[in-house]
Coordinates of C-alpha atoms in Angstrom, one line a residue:
Chain A
M1 CA 0.0 0.1 -0.1
T2 CA 2.6 2.6 1.0
T3 CA 4.9 1.2 -1.8
S4 CA 2.4 1.7 -4.3
L5 CA 1.4 5.2 -3.1
L6 CA 5.1 6.0 -3.0
I7 CA 5.6 5.1 -6.7
V8 CA 2.6 7.0 -7.6
Q9 CA 3.7 10.1 -5.7
I10 CA 7.2 9.9 -7.4
L11 CA 5.5 9.9 -10.5
N12 CA 3.4 13.0 -9.6
G13 CA 6.6 14.6 -8.4
L14 CA 8.3 13.9 -11.8
Q15 CA 5.4 15.4 -13.6
L16 CA 5.7 18.5 -11.5
G17 CA 9.4 18.8 -12.0
I18 CA 8.9 18.3 -16.0
L19 CA 6.5 21.2 -16.0
L20 CA 8.6 23.4 -13.8
F21 CA 11.6 22.5 -16.1
L22 CA 9.8 23.6 -19.3
V23 CA 9.1 27.1 -17.5
A24 CA 12.1 27.5 -15.7
A25 CA 14.3 26.4 -18.9
G26 CA 13.0 29.5 -20.8
L27 CA 13.5 31.9 -17.8
T28 CA 17.1 30.7 -17.2
L29 CA 18.0 31.2 -20.8
V30 CA 16.6 34.4 -21.2
F31 CA 18.1 35.6 -18.1
G32 CA 21.4 33.9 -18.9
V33 CA 21.8 35.3 -22.4
M34 CA 20.1 38.7 -21.9
D35 CA 20.5 39.4 -18.2
F36 CA 16.7 40.3 -18.3
I37 CA 14.5 39.1 -15.5
N38 CA 11.2 38.4 -16.9
L39 CA 8.6 38.2 -14.2
A40 CA 5.9 38.0 -17.1
H41 CA 7.2 34.5 -18.0
G42 CA 4.7 32.8 -15.7
V43 CA 1.9 34.7 -17.6
Q44 CA 3.1 32.9 -20.9
Y45 CA 2.5 29.7 -19.1
M46 CA -1.0 30.8 -18.2
L47 CA -1.7 32.1 -21.6
G48 CA -0.6 28.8 -23.1
A49 CA -3.2 26.9 -21.0
Y50 CA -6.0 29.6 -22.0
L51 CA -5.2 29.4 -25.7
A52 CA -5.5 25.6 -25.5
V53 CA -8.8 26.0 -23.9
T54 CA -10.0 27.9 -26.7
F55 CA -8.3 26.3 -29.6
V56 CA -9.1 22.8 -28.5
A57 CA -12.6 23.4 -28.2
L58 CA -12.5 25.2 -31.7
T59 CA -10.9 22.5 -33.5
G60 CA -12.2 19.6 -31.5
S61 CA -8.6 18.0 -32.0
F62 CA -6.1 18.5 -29.1
V63 CA -3.2 18.0 -31.3
L64 CA -4.2 20.7 -33.6
G65 CA -5.3 22.9 -30.8
L66 CA -2.0 22.6 -29.1
V67 CA -0.2 23.5 -32.3
L68 CA -2.4 26.5 -32.6
A69 CA -2.2 27.5 -29.0
L70 CA 1.8 27.4 -29.3
A71 CA 1.6 29.5 -32.5
A72 CA -0.7 32.2 -30.9
A73 CA 1.4 32.0 -27.5
L74 CA 4.6 32.9 -29.7
V75 CA 2.8 35.7 -31.5
I76 CA 1.8 37.4 -28.1
G77 CA 5.3 36.8 -26.6
L78 CA 7.0 38.4 -29.7
A79 CA 4.5 41.2 -29.5
L80 CA 5.3 42.0 -25.9
E81 CA 9.1 41.7 -26.6
F82 CA 8.7 44.3 -29.4
L83 CA 6.6 46.5 -27.3
V84 CA 8.0 46.5 -23.9
F85 CA 11.0 43.8 -23.2
R86 CA 13.1 45.2 -26.1
H87 CA 13.2 48.7 -24.1
L88 CA 14.1 47.0 -21.0
Y89 CA 17.4 45.2 -21.8
E90 CA 19.5 48.0 -21.1
R91 CA 17.8 48.9 -17.9
D92 CA 18.6 47.8 -14.3
H93 CA 16.9 44.9 -12.8
L94 CA 14.6 47.2 -10.8
D95 CA 13.1 48.5 -13.6
Q96 CA 12.7 45.1 -15.3
V97 CA 11.1 43.8 -12.2
L98 CA 8.7 46.5 -12.1
A99 CA 7.7 46.7 -16.0
T100 CA 7.1 43.1 -16.2
F101 CA 5.1 43.1 -12.8
G102 CA 2.9 45.6 -14.5
L103 CA 2.4 43.3 -17.4
I104 CA 1.2 40.6 -14.9
L105 CA -1.3 42.8 -13.5
L106 CA -2.7 43.6 -17.1
L107 CA -2.7 40.1 -18.4
N108 CA -4.0 38.3 -15.3
Q109 CA -7.0 40.9 -15.2
G110 CA -7.2 40.7 -18.9
V111 CA -7.6 37.0 -18.8
K112 CA -10.1 37.4 -16.4
I113 CA -12.2 39.7 -18.9
V114 CA -11.8 37.4 -21.9
W115 CA -12.3 34.0 -20.3
G116 CA -13.9 34.7 -17.0
A117 CA -12.7 34.3 -13.4
A118 CA -14.0 30.5 -13.0
P119 CA -11.6 27.9 -13.6
L120 CA -11.8 26.1 -17.1
S121 CA -10.5 22.8 -18.3
V122 CA -9.4 20.9 -21.5
P123 CA -10.6 17.3 -22.0
V124 CA -7.9 14.6 -22.0
P125 CA -7.3 13.7 -25.7
E126 CA -9.2 10.7 -26.8
F127 CA -6.2 8.6 -27.6
L128 CA -4.6 9.2 -24.2
T129 CA -7.6 8.4 -21.9
G130 CA -7.4 5.4 -19.7
S131 CA -4.7 4.3 -17.3
V132 CA -1.5 2.2 -17.4
R133 CA -1.2 -0.7 -14.9
L134 CA 2.2 -0.5 -13.3
M135 CA 1.8 -3.5 -11.2
D136 CA -0.7 -5.0 -8.9
G137 CA -3.3 -2.4 -7.9
I138 CA -1.4 0.5 -9.4
L139 CA -3.1 2.3 -12.1
Y140 CA -1.5 5.7 -13.3
P141 CA -3.3 7.9 -16.1
T142 CA -1.8 7.4 -19.6
Y143 CA -2.0 11.3 -20.1
R144 CA 0.4 11.9 -17.2
F145 CA 2.8 9.4 -18.6
A146 CA 2.5 11.2 -21.9
L147 CA 3.3 14.6 -20.2
I148 CA 6.4 13.3 -18.6
G149 CA 7.4 11.7 -22.0
S150 CA 7.1 14.8 -24.0
G151 CA 8.7 16.8 -21.2
L152 CA 11.7 14.5 -21.2
A153 CA 11.7 14.8 -25.0
V154 CA 11.7 18.4 -24.9
A155 CA 14.5 18.3 -22.5
G156 CA 16.4 16.1 -24.8
L157 CA 15.8 18.3 -27.8
L158 CA 16.9 21.2 -25.8
W159 CA 20.3 19.5 -24.5
F160 CA 20.9 18.6 -28.3
I161 CA 20.2 22.2 -29.7
V162 CA 22.2 23.8 -26.8
E163 CA 25.1 21.6 -27.0
K164 CA 25.3 20.2 -30.5
T165 CA 24.1 23.0 -32.8
R166 CA 25.7 26.4 -33.8
T167 CA 22.9 28.5 -32.2
G168 CA 23.3 26.5 -29.1
M169 CA 27.0 27.4 -29.2
L170 CA 26.2 30.9 -29.6
L171 CA 23.7 30.7 -26.8
R172 CA 26.3 29.2 -24.3
A173 CA 28.8 32.0 -25.4
G174 CA 26.2 34.6 -24.8
A175 CA 25.5 33.4 -21.4
S176 CA 29.1 33.5 -20.5
N177 CA 29.7 36.9 -22.1
A178 CA 27.4 38.7 -24.2
S179 CA 29.2 41.6 -25.0
M180 CA 32.3 39.6 -26.4
V181 CA 29.7 37.6 -28.6
S182 CA 28.4 40.8 -30.0
A183 CA 31.9 42.3 -30.5
L184 CA 32.8 38.9 -32.5
G185 CA 30.1 39.9 -35.2
V186 CA 27.1 38.1 -34.1
D187 CA 23.8 39.8 -34.4
I188 CA 23.0 39.8 -30.5
R189 CA 19.5 41.1 -31.0
K190 CA 18.7 38.3 -33.4
L191 CA 20.1 35.9 -30.9
F192 CA 17.9 37.4 -28.2
M193 CA 14.9 37.2 -30.4
I194 CA 15.4 33.5 -30.8
V195 CA 16.1 33.0 -27.0
F196 CA 13.2 34.7 -26.3
A197 CA 10.7 33.1 -28.8
F198 CA 12.1 29.8 -27.7
G199 CA 11.3 30.4 -23.9
T200 CA 8.0 31.8 -24.8
M201 CA 7.1 28.6 -26.9
L202 CA 8.6 26.2 -23.9
A203 CA 6.3 28.0 -21.1
G204 CA 3.3 28.0 -23.6
F205 CA 3.9 24.3 -24.3
A206 CA 4.1 23.5 -20.5
G207 CA 0.8 25.6 -20.0
A208 CA -1.0 23.9 -22.6
M209 CA 0.2 20.3 -21.6
A210 CA -0.8 21.0 -18.1
A211 CA -4.3 22.2 -19.1
P212 CA -6.0 18.8 -19.1
I213 CA -4.9 17.8 -15.7
L214 CA -4.9 21.3 -13.7
S215 CA -7.4 23.7 -13.7
V216 CA -6.8 26.7 -16.0
E217 CA -7.5 29.8 -13.8
P218 CA -6.1 33.5 -13.6
G219 CA -3.0 33.6 -11.6
M220 CA -2.0 30.0 -12.5
G221 CA 1.2 31.4 -13.7
D222 CA 2.2 33.3 -10.8
S223 CA 2.6 30.2 -8.4
I224 CA 4.6 28.3 -11.0
L225 CA 6.7 31.2 -11.8
I226 CA 7.9 31.5 -8.1
L227 CA 8.6 27.6 -8.0
A228 CA 10.7 28.4 -11.2
F229 CA 12.5 30.9 -9.6
V230 CA 13.3 28.3 -6.6
V231 CA 14.4 25.8 -9.4
I232 CA 16.8 28.5 -11.0
V233 CA 18.2 29.5 -8.0
V234 CA 18.9 26.0 -6.7
G235 CA 19.9 24.8 -10.2
G236 CA 22.2 27.8 -10.8
I237 CA 21.1 30.9 -12.9
G238 CA 21.7 30.4 -16.6
S239 CA 22.3 26.8 -16.8
I240 CA 19.9 24.5 -18.6
R241 CA 21.4 21.3 -16.8
G242 CA 20.8 23.2 -13.5
A243 CA 17.3 23.9 -14.2
F244 CA 16.7 20.3 -15.1
V245 CA 18.1 19.0 -11.8
G246 CA 16.6 21.8 -9.9
A247 CA 13.2 21.2 -11.4
L248 CA 13.4 17.5 -10.6
I249 CA 14.5 18.1 -7.0
V250 CA 11.8 20.6 -6.3
G251 CA 9.1 18.7 -8.0
L252 CA 10.0 15.5 -6.1
V253 CA 10.5 17.3 -2.6
D254 CA 7.4 19.3 -2.9
T255 CA 5.3 16.3 -4.0
L256 CA 6.6 13.6 -1.5
G257 CA 6.6 16.3 1.3
R258 CA 2.9 17.1 1.0
S259 CA 2.0 13.5 0.9
F260 CA 4.3 12.0 3.4
M261 CA 5.1 14.7 6.1
N262 CA 2.1 14.1 7.8
D263 CA 2.9 10.4 8.4
L264 CA 6.6 11.0 9.1
L265 CA 5.6 13.6 11.8
R266 CA 3.0 11.0 13.4
L267 CA 5.8 9.0 14.4
F268 CA 6.9 11.7 16.8
M269 CA 3.6 13.4 17.8
S270 CA 0.1 13.1 18.3
A271 CA -2.3 13.3 15.1
P272 CA -3.7 16.7 15.4
S273 CA -0.4 18.4 15.8
A274 CA 1.3 16.3 13.4
R275 CA -1.5 17.4 10.9
A276 CA -1.0 21.3 11.5
T277 CA 3.0 20.9 11.6
G278 CA 2.9 18.8 8.5
A279 CA 0.7 21.2 6.5
A280 CA 3.1 24.1 7.8
L281 CA 6.2 22.1 7.1
S282 CA 5.5 20.7 3.9
S283 CA 4.5 24.0 2.4
M284 CA 7.9 25.3 3.6
L285 CA 9.9 22.3 2.4
I286 CA 11.1 23.6 -1.0
Y287 CA 12.2 26.9 0.5
L288 CA 14.2 25.4 3.3
V289 CA 15.9 23.0 0.6
M290 CA 16.7 26.2 -1.5
A291 CA 18.0 27.8 1.9
M292 CA 20.2 24.9 2.5
V293 CA 21.4 24.7 -1.1
L294 CA 22.4 28.4 -1.1
F295 CA 24.0 28.2 2.3
V296 CA 26.4 25.5 0.8
R297 CA 26.6 26.7 -2.7
P298 CA 25.6 30.4 -3.1
E299 CA 25.9 30.0 -7.0
G300 CA 23.6 27.0 -7.3
L301 CA 24.2 23.4 -7.8
L302 CA 25.1 23.6 -11.5
P303 CA 26.2 27.1 -12.3
A304 CA 26.6 27.9 -16.0
K305 CA 30.3 28.2 -17.0
G306 CA 32.1 31.3 -17.2
R307 CA 29.4 33.2 -15.2
S308 CA 30.7 35.0 -12.2
Chain B
M1 CA 17.8 55.7 -10.7
S2 CA 19.0 57.2 -7.6
A3 CA 17.4 60.5 -6.8
T4 CA 20.7 61.9 -5.1
P5 CA 23.7 61.9 -7.5
A6 CA 26.2 60.0 -5.5
L7 CA 29.9 60.1 -6.1
P8 CA 31.5 56.4 -5.9
D9 CA 34.5 57.8 -4.3
A10 CA 32.9 59.7 -1.4
A11 CA 34.7 58.4 1.5
P12 CA 32.8 57.2 4.4
G13 CA 33.1 59.6 7.2
E14 CA 33.6 62.8 5.3
P15 CA 30.8 65.3 4.7
Q16 CA 29.3 64.9 1.2
A17 CA 29.2 68.5 -0.4
F18 CA 27.4 67.4 -3.5
A19 CA 24.2 66.3 -1.5
L20 CA 23.8 70.0 0.0
P21 CA 21.3 71.0 -2.3
A22 CA 19.0 67.8 -2.0
R23 CA 19.6 68.1 1.8
K24 CA 18.2 71.9 1.7
R25 CA 15.2 71.0 -0.1
R26 CA 14.3 67.6 1.6
P27 CA 13.2 69.0 5.0
L28 CA 11.2 71.5 3.4
I29 CA 9.3 68.9 1.2
A30 CA 9.0 66.7 4.3
I31 CA 7.6 69.5 6.5
I32 CA 5.0 70.6 3.9
L33 CA 4.0 67.0 3.5
F34 CA 3.6 66.4 7.2
L35 CA 1.8 69.5 7.7
A36 CA -0.6 68.7 5.0
L37 CA -1.3 65.2 6.3
A38 CA -1.8 66.7 9.8
A39 CA -4.5 69.0 8.2
V40 CA -6.5 66.4 6.5
P41 CA -8.9 65.4 9.5
L42 CA -9.7 69.2 9.9
V43 CA -10.2 69.4 6.1
V44 CA -12.6 66.3 6.6
S45 CA -14.4 67.8 9.4
L46 CA -15.0 70.8 7.2
G47 CA -16.7 68.7 4.5
L48 CA -14.3 66.3 2.6
P49 CA -16.1 62.9 2.5
A50 CA -15.2 60.9 5.7
H51 CA -13.9 57.9 3.5
W52 CA -10.7 60.1 3.0
L53 CA -9.7 59.6 6.4
T54 CA -9.8 56.2 6.2
L55 CA -8.0 56.2 2.8
V56 CA -5.2 58.5 3.9
T57 CA -4.9 56.3 7.1
R58 CA -4.2 53.3 5.0
A59 CA -2.0 55.2 2.6
M60 CA 0.1 56.1 5.5
I61 CA 0.4 52.8 6.8
F62 CA 1.7 51.5 3.7
A63 CA 4.0 54.5 3.7
I64 CA 5.7 53.2 6.7
A65 CA 6.1 49.9 4.9
A66 CA 7.2 51.6 2.0
L67 CA 9.8 53.9 3.8
S68 CA 11.2 50.8 5.3
L69 CA 11.6 49.2 2.0
D70 CA 13.5 52.4 0.7
L71 CA 16.0 51.9 3.5
I72 CA 17.1 48.7 1.6
L73 CA 16.2 49.0 -1.8
G74 CA 16.8 52.6 -2.3
V75 CA 19.7 53.6 0.1
G76 CA 20.9 49.9 0.3
G77 CA 20.3 49.1 -3.3
L78 CA 19.0 45.8 -2.6
V79 CA 15.8 44.8 -4.6
S80 CA 13.8 43.0 -2.1
F81 CA 10.7 41.2 -3.4
G82 CA 9.4 39.7 -0.3
H83 CA 8.8 42.9 1.9
A84 CA 5.1 41.9 2.3
A85 CA 6.0 39.0 4.5
F86 CA 7.0 41.6 7.1
I87 CA 3.7 43.3 7.1
G88 CA 2.0 40.0 7.1
I89 CA 4.1 38.8 10.3
G90 CA 3.2 42.0 12.0
A91 CA -0.5 41.8 11.2
Y92 CA -0.6 37.9 12.2
V93 CA 1.0 38.6 15.4
T94 CA -1.4 41.2 16.2
G95 CA -4.4 39.0 14.9
I96 CA -3.5 35.9 17.0
M97 CA -2.6 38.0 20.1
I98 CA -5.8 40.0 20.1
T99 CA -7.7 36.6 19.5
E100 CA -6.1 35.2 22.5
G101 CA -7.0 38.1 24.5
R102 CA -3.8 40.0 24.8
T103 CA -4.8 43.6 23.2
E104 CA -2.0 45.5 24.8
A105 CA 0.2 47.3 22.2
L106 CA 3.1 47.1 24.3
L107 CA 2.9 43.6 24.6
I108 CA 2.2 43.0 20.8
L109 CA 4.7 45.3 19.5
P110 CA 7.9 43.7 21.2
V111 CA 6.8 40.2 19.9
I112 CA 6.4 41.7 16.5
F113 CA 9.8 43.4 16.5
V114 CA 11.4 40.2 17.9
L115 CA 9.7 38.0 15.1
C116 CA 10.3 40.1 12.2
G117 CA 13.9 40.8 13.4
L118 CA 14.4 37.0 13.5
F119 CA 12.8 36.3 10.2
A120 CA 14.6 39.1 8.6
A121 CA 17.9 38.1 10.1
V122 CA 17.8 34.3 9.0
T123 CA 16.2 35.1 5.5
G124 CA 18.6 37.9 5.0
A125 CA 21.7 35.9 6.1
V126 CA 20.8 33.5 3.4
S127 CA 19.7 35.9 0.7
L128 CA 22.6 38.3 1.1
R129 CA 25.0 35.5 0.1
T130 CA 23.8 36.2 -3.5
K131 CA 23.5 39.5 -5.3
G132 CA 21.6 41.0 -8.2
V133 CA 18.7 38.9 -9.7
A134 CA 19.3 35.8 -7.5
F135 CA 18.6 38.2 -4.4
I136 CA 15.3 39.2 -6.2
M137 CA 14.2 35.6 -6.7
I138 CA 15.3 34.5 -3.3
T139 CA 13.5 37.4 -1.4
L140 CA 10.5 36.5 -3.5
A141 CA 10.6 32.9 -2.5
F142 CA 10.9 33.8 1.2
G143 CA 8.3 36.0 1.2
Q144 CA 6.0 33.2 -0.7
M145 CA 7.2 30.7 2.1
A146 CA 5.6 33.2 4.6
F147 CA 2.4 33.3 2.6
F148 CA 2.2 29.5 2.4
L149 CA 2.8 29.3 6.1
A150 CA 0.2 31.9 6.9
Q151 CA -2.3 29.6 4.7
A152 CA -1.4 26.6 6.8
L153 CA -2.3 28.2 10.0
S154 CA -5.6 26.4 10.1
A155 CA -6.1 27.3 14.0
Y156 CA -6.4 31.0 13.0
G157 CA -8.3 30.9 9.8
G158 CA -5.9 29.5 7.3
D159 CA -6.8 30.6 3.7
D160 CA -10.0 32.6 5.0
G161 CA -8.2 34.8 7.3
L162 CA -8.8 36.0 10.7
T163 CA -11.2 38.7 11.9
L164 CA -10.3 40.5 14.9
S165 CA -12.6 40.7 17.9
D166 CA -11.1 43.8 19.1
R167 CA -8.5 46.6 18.5
S168 CA -5.2 47.0 20.4
T169 CA -5.2 49.0 23.6
L170 CA -2.3 51.2 24.7
L171 CA -1.8 51.1 28.5
G172 CA -5.6 50.5 28.9
F173 CA -6.4 53.6 26.8
K174 CA -8.1 52.9 23.2
P175 CA -6.3 55.4 20.8
F176 CA -6.9 52.9 18.0
A177 CA -10.6 53.1 18.6
S178 CA -12.0 56.3 17.0
R179 CA -11.2 57.2 13.5
T180 CA -9.4 60.5 14.2
S181 CA -7.3 59.4 16.9
F182 CA -6.1 56.3 15.0
Y183 CA -5.3 58.7 12.3
Y184 CA -3.0 60.7 14.5
V185 CA -1.3 57.5 15.9
V186 CA -0.5 56.4 12.4
L187 CA 0.8 59.8 11.6
A188 CA 2.9 60.0 14.6
A189 CA 4.2 56.5 13.7
L190 CA 5.0 57.6 10.1
A191 CA 6.8 60.7 11.5
G192 CA 8.7 58.8 13.9
C193 CA 9.9 56.1 11.3
Y194 CA 10.8 58.9 8.8
L195 CA 12.9 60.6 11.5
L196 CA 14.4 57.3 12.4
I197 CA 15.3 56.2 9.1
S198 CA 16.7 59.9 8.2
V199 CA 18.8 59.8 11.1
I200 CA 20.1 56.1 10.0
V201 CA 20.7 57.3 6.5
A202 CA 22.6 60.3 7.5
S203 CA 24.7 58.6 10.2
R204 CA 28.1 56.8 9.5
F205 CA 26.3 53.5 9.0
G206 CA 23.8 55.1 6.3
R207 CA 27.0 56.3 4.4
I208 CA 28.6 53.1 4.3
L209 CA 25.3 51.6 3.3
R210 CA 24.9 54.1 0.5
A211 CA 28.5 53.7 -0.4
A212 CA 28.4 50.0 -0.7
R213 CA 25.3 50.4 -3.2
E214 CA 27.6 52.2 -5.5
N215 CA 30.7 50.0 -5.2
A216 CA 30.7 47.1 -2.6
T217 CA 34.1 46.2 -3.5
R218 CA 35.6 49.4 -2.7
V219 CA 34.0 49.7 0.7
T220 CA 35.0 46.0 1.5
V221 CA 38.5 47.1 1.0
T222 CA 38.2 50.1 3.0
G223 CA 37.8 47.8 5.6
F224 CA 33.9 47.5 6.2
D225 CA 31.8 44.3 6.5
V226 CA 29.4 44.9 3.8
S227 CA 27.4 41.8 4.4
R228 CA 27.1 42.6 8.0
I229 CA 26.0 46.3 7.4
R230 CA 23.4 45.2 4.8
L231 CA 22.0 42.5 7.0
I232 CA 21.6 45.0 9.9
A233 CA 19.9 47.2 7.6
Y234 CA 17.5 44.5 6.4
V235 CA 16.6 43.7 9.8
I236 CA 15.8 47.2 10.8
S237 CA 13.8 47.5 7.6
G238 CA 12.1 44.4 8.6
M239 CA 11.0 45.4 12.0
I240 CA 9.6 48.7 10.9
A241 CA 7.6 46.9 8.0
G242 CA 6.2 44.9 11.1
L243 CA 5.0 48.1 12.7
S244 CA 3.0 48.8 9.7
G245 CA 1.4 45.2 9.9
F246 CA 0.4 46.1 13.4
L247 CA -1.4 49.2 12.3
L248 CA -2.9 47.4 9.2
A249 CA -4.4 44.7 11.1
N250 CA -5.8 47.3 13.7
Q251 CA -7.5 49.4 10.9
T252 CA -9.1 46.6 9.0
E253 CA -9.6 44.4 11.8
F254 CA -8.9 41.5 9.9
V255 CA -5.7 39.6 8.7
S256 CA -5.2 37.3 5.9
P257 CA -2.5 35.5 3.9
A258 CA -3.2 38.1 1.1
Y259 CA -1.6 40.6 3.1
M260 CA 1.9 38.8 2.2
S261 CA 1.2 38.0 -1.3
W262 CA 4.1 38.6 -3.8
A263 CA 1.8 41.0 -5.7
R264 CA 1.7 43.1 -2.3
S265 CA 5.4 43.0 -2.4
G266 CA 5.5 44.0 -6.0
E267 CA 3.1 47.1 -5.1
L268 CA 5.3 48.2 -2.3
I269 CA 8.4 48.4 -4.8
F270 CA 6.3 50.3 -7.2
M271 CA 5.3 52.7 -4.4
V272 CA 9.0 53.5 -3.6
V273 CA 9.8 53.7 -7.4
L274 CA 6.9 55.7 -8.0
G275 CA 8.0 58.4 -5.3
G276 CA 11.7 58.4 -6.1
V277 CA 14.1 55.7 -5.1
G278 CA 16.3 56.5 -1.9
S279 CA 14.9 59.8 -1.3
L280 CA 12.8 58.5 1.9
H281 CA 10.0 61.4 1.5
G282 CA 9.5 59.9 -2.0
A283 CA 8.3 56.6 -0.5
I284 CA 5.9 58.5 1.5
I285 CA 4.4 60.3 -1.7
G286 CA 4.7 57.2 -3.7
A287 CA 2.6 55.3 -1.2
L288 CA -0.1 58.4 -1.1
A289 CA -0.3 58.4 -4.9
F290 CA -0.4 54.7 -5.4
L291 CA -3.6 54.4 -2.9
F292 CA -5.2 57.2 -4.3
A293 CA -4.7 56.0 -7.6
E294 CA -5.9 52.4 -6.7
D295 CA -9.2 53.8 -5.0
A296 CA -9.8 56.1 -7.9
L297 CA -9.4 53.4 -10.4
S298 CA -11.3 50.8 -8.4
R299 CA -14.4 52.9 -8.4
L300 CA -14.0 53.3 -12.2
T301 CA -14.2 49.9 -12.9
E302 CA -13.6 46.2 -11.4
H303 CA -11.0 45.4 -13.9
W304 CA -8.9 48.6 -12.8
K305 CA -5.7 46.4 -13.0
V306 CA -6.1 46.3 -16.7
I307 CA -5.4 50.3 -16.3
F308 CA -3.2 50.3 -13.7
G309 CA -0.6 47.4 -15.1
P310 CA 0.0 49.5 -18.3
M311 CA 0.4 52.5 -16.0
I312 CA 3.2 50.8 -14.3
V313 CA 4.9 50.0 -17.5
L314 CA 4.7 53.1 -19.2
F315 CA 5.9 54.9 -16.0
V316 CA 8.9 52.7 -16.0
L317 CA 9.7 53.2 -19.6
F318 CA 9.2 56.8 -19.8
T319 CA 10.2 58.4 -16.2
R320 CA 13.1 58.6 -14.4
G321 CA 13.5 59.5 -10.6
G322 CA 10.0 59.1 -10.0
L323 CA 7.6 61.9 -8.5
V324 CA 10.2 63.5 -6.4
G325 CA 12.6 63.6 -9.4
I326 CA 9.7 65.4 -11.2
I327 CA 9.3 67.9 -8.4
G328 CA 13.0 68.3 -8.0
R329 CA 13.4 69.3 -11.7
L330 CA 10.5 71.8 -11.6
G331 CA 12.2 73.1 -8.5
R332 CA 15.6 73.4 -10.0
R333 CA 13.9 75.4 -13.0
H334 CA 12.9 78.0 -10.4
D335 CA 16.3 78.2 -8.9

């Protein structure tokens, strides 16, 4: 019983970790290459989910809806880049934080106006309904496996692009020393656009993939944004590998903490106080992990090479 | 973005001649500001809607929090995105102690100062190990930790918040009970915090803090422990923000996790930037302007954030130095 619960919760933790990775990867790339802190990145995740709601309902097909949602998320992201972000790259972090904070207020409320404040959902696609039987008595929904699988595939693709292609090489160089890359004749604006479009797509993809299993509501991007910050800080700013490791750690610690902290504490204390302490402690757990990592390694677990 | 032009090589301990014009103007603006605030109850009694008294009281409470944030953000150059946590701690200590029957402010306030100081010392010690954007992210994460902790406090309302049965008392008196006396209590608290932070900023400690904003390496080489000085400033700032939480809980007679949401921290930063970073009275002007704008816009439409969000963006893109910078530029033109 406990083993089967453990397996299911580990899978749930993996799934949260994958979603976090997709959001954090874009954020850490944008930050690493452009030195730009984009609080509105979580909003891209939310927009991905809302656009999936609309396009899946419109086309009647999940895959087609997903593709259209991604394209629309990209267009919105590029529009924001053109109108706002582009003018912030040279500013200090305080200006970047404030301006993107203003965008969050606008877009969270805008989503409420367009889609309403009530939570929405996307039906699980026909071909991914049902469950997979892991072992006796353990069933796990197929869609969640598909989510984990597609997330891992994207992570692999990302690794390939960053490590094996010319664009990836420029990205890594840009993360180490953007002005040097620019001085060597690379069009840094174009590189910024590519990185930004890429990050936007990843966040939108995460949102669209999460839409069938999470409720789609205004502000859903904010909570994942802050978790993504924890991921980036734990993993090391600007590092894709760090984001991957950090995302898995945060996803697993958060999920397992929430489901087992109560039982663990009951070994030491009475049931009611265990419940109260467990609820408080499990919600703080990832922040404690973050604090511990920072205490030992202020630059994160796997910092990008060449950053200081 | 600093309102006062600072020379990087201004040695700590020496008088800074460059700051003199701003210094001359600062007390004047502050005196006018506080006189205007003191006159508000009079104007209200002469016929301004009573709603104004509540609004200005609330604005002054947030001005205390914004002032405390200005000490670390403006003077210290540390962008803390978790400042609402201290307001929340102050408010929750007040709410919980009043619920438990302890209404005496002289009992509640020390608890707030100790808890806020402790929280600031622990989270600050970890956050200050990093700098720049990582500092922003970590303070945001710690603020969120406090938020979730408050949500998990099921004995005291959890997610729904906690309604206070009573307001605080002070040595048996009830200065927080009537609207006008509460107004003057908040005004006095604001004036006290303004004086305290002004003294801190003008002191040797404040000059080192400011110098470290411009060039931390140089200050370290001069022989000061920059991390320790920043941590002390962070702790002082957190304790003052706790005071505003105490006042806020007393005004609304209600506390909820929303008091320490990250959006609230963002709003506090905007108040400071709106007024003008690092100028102290700018933080007060920013808080007043923010709450007036919020009040006016939310009467206009329930979707006021759709207007307010772009206003923030445009403000950041097109103005420098905040409202105080604009006032300063106008003043200079008349010189």
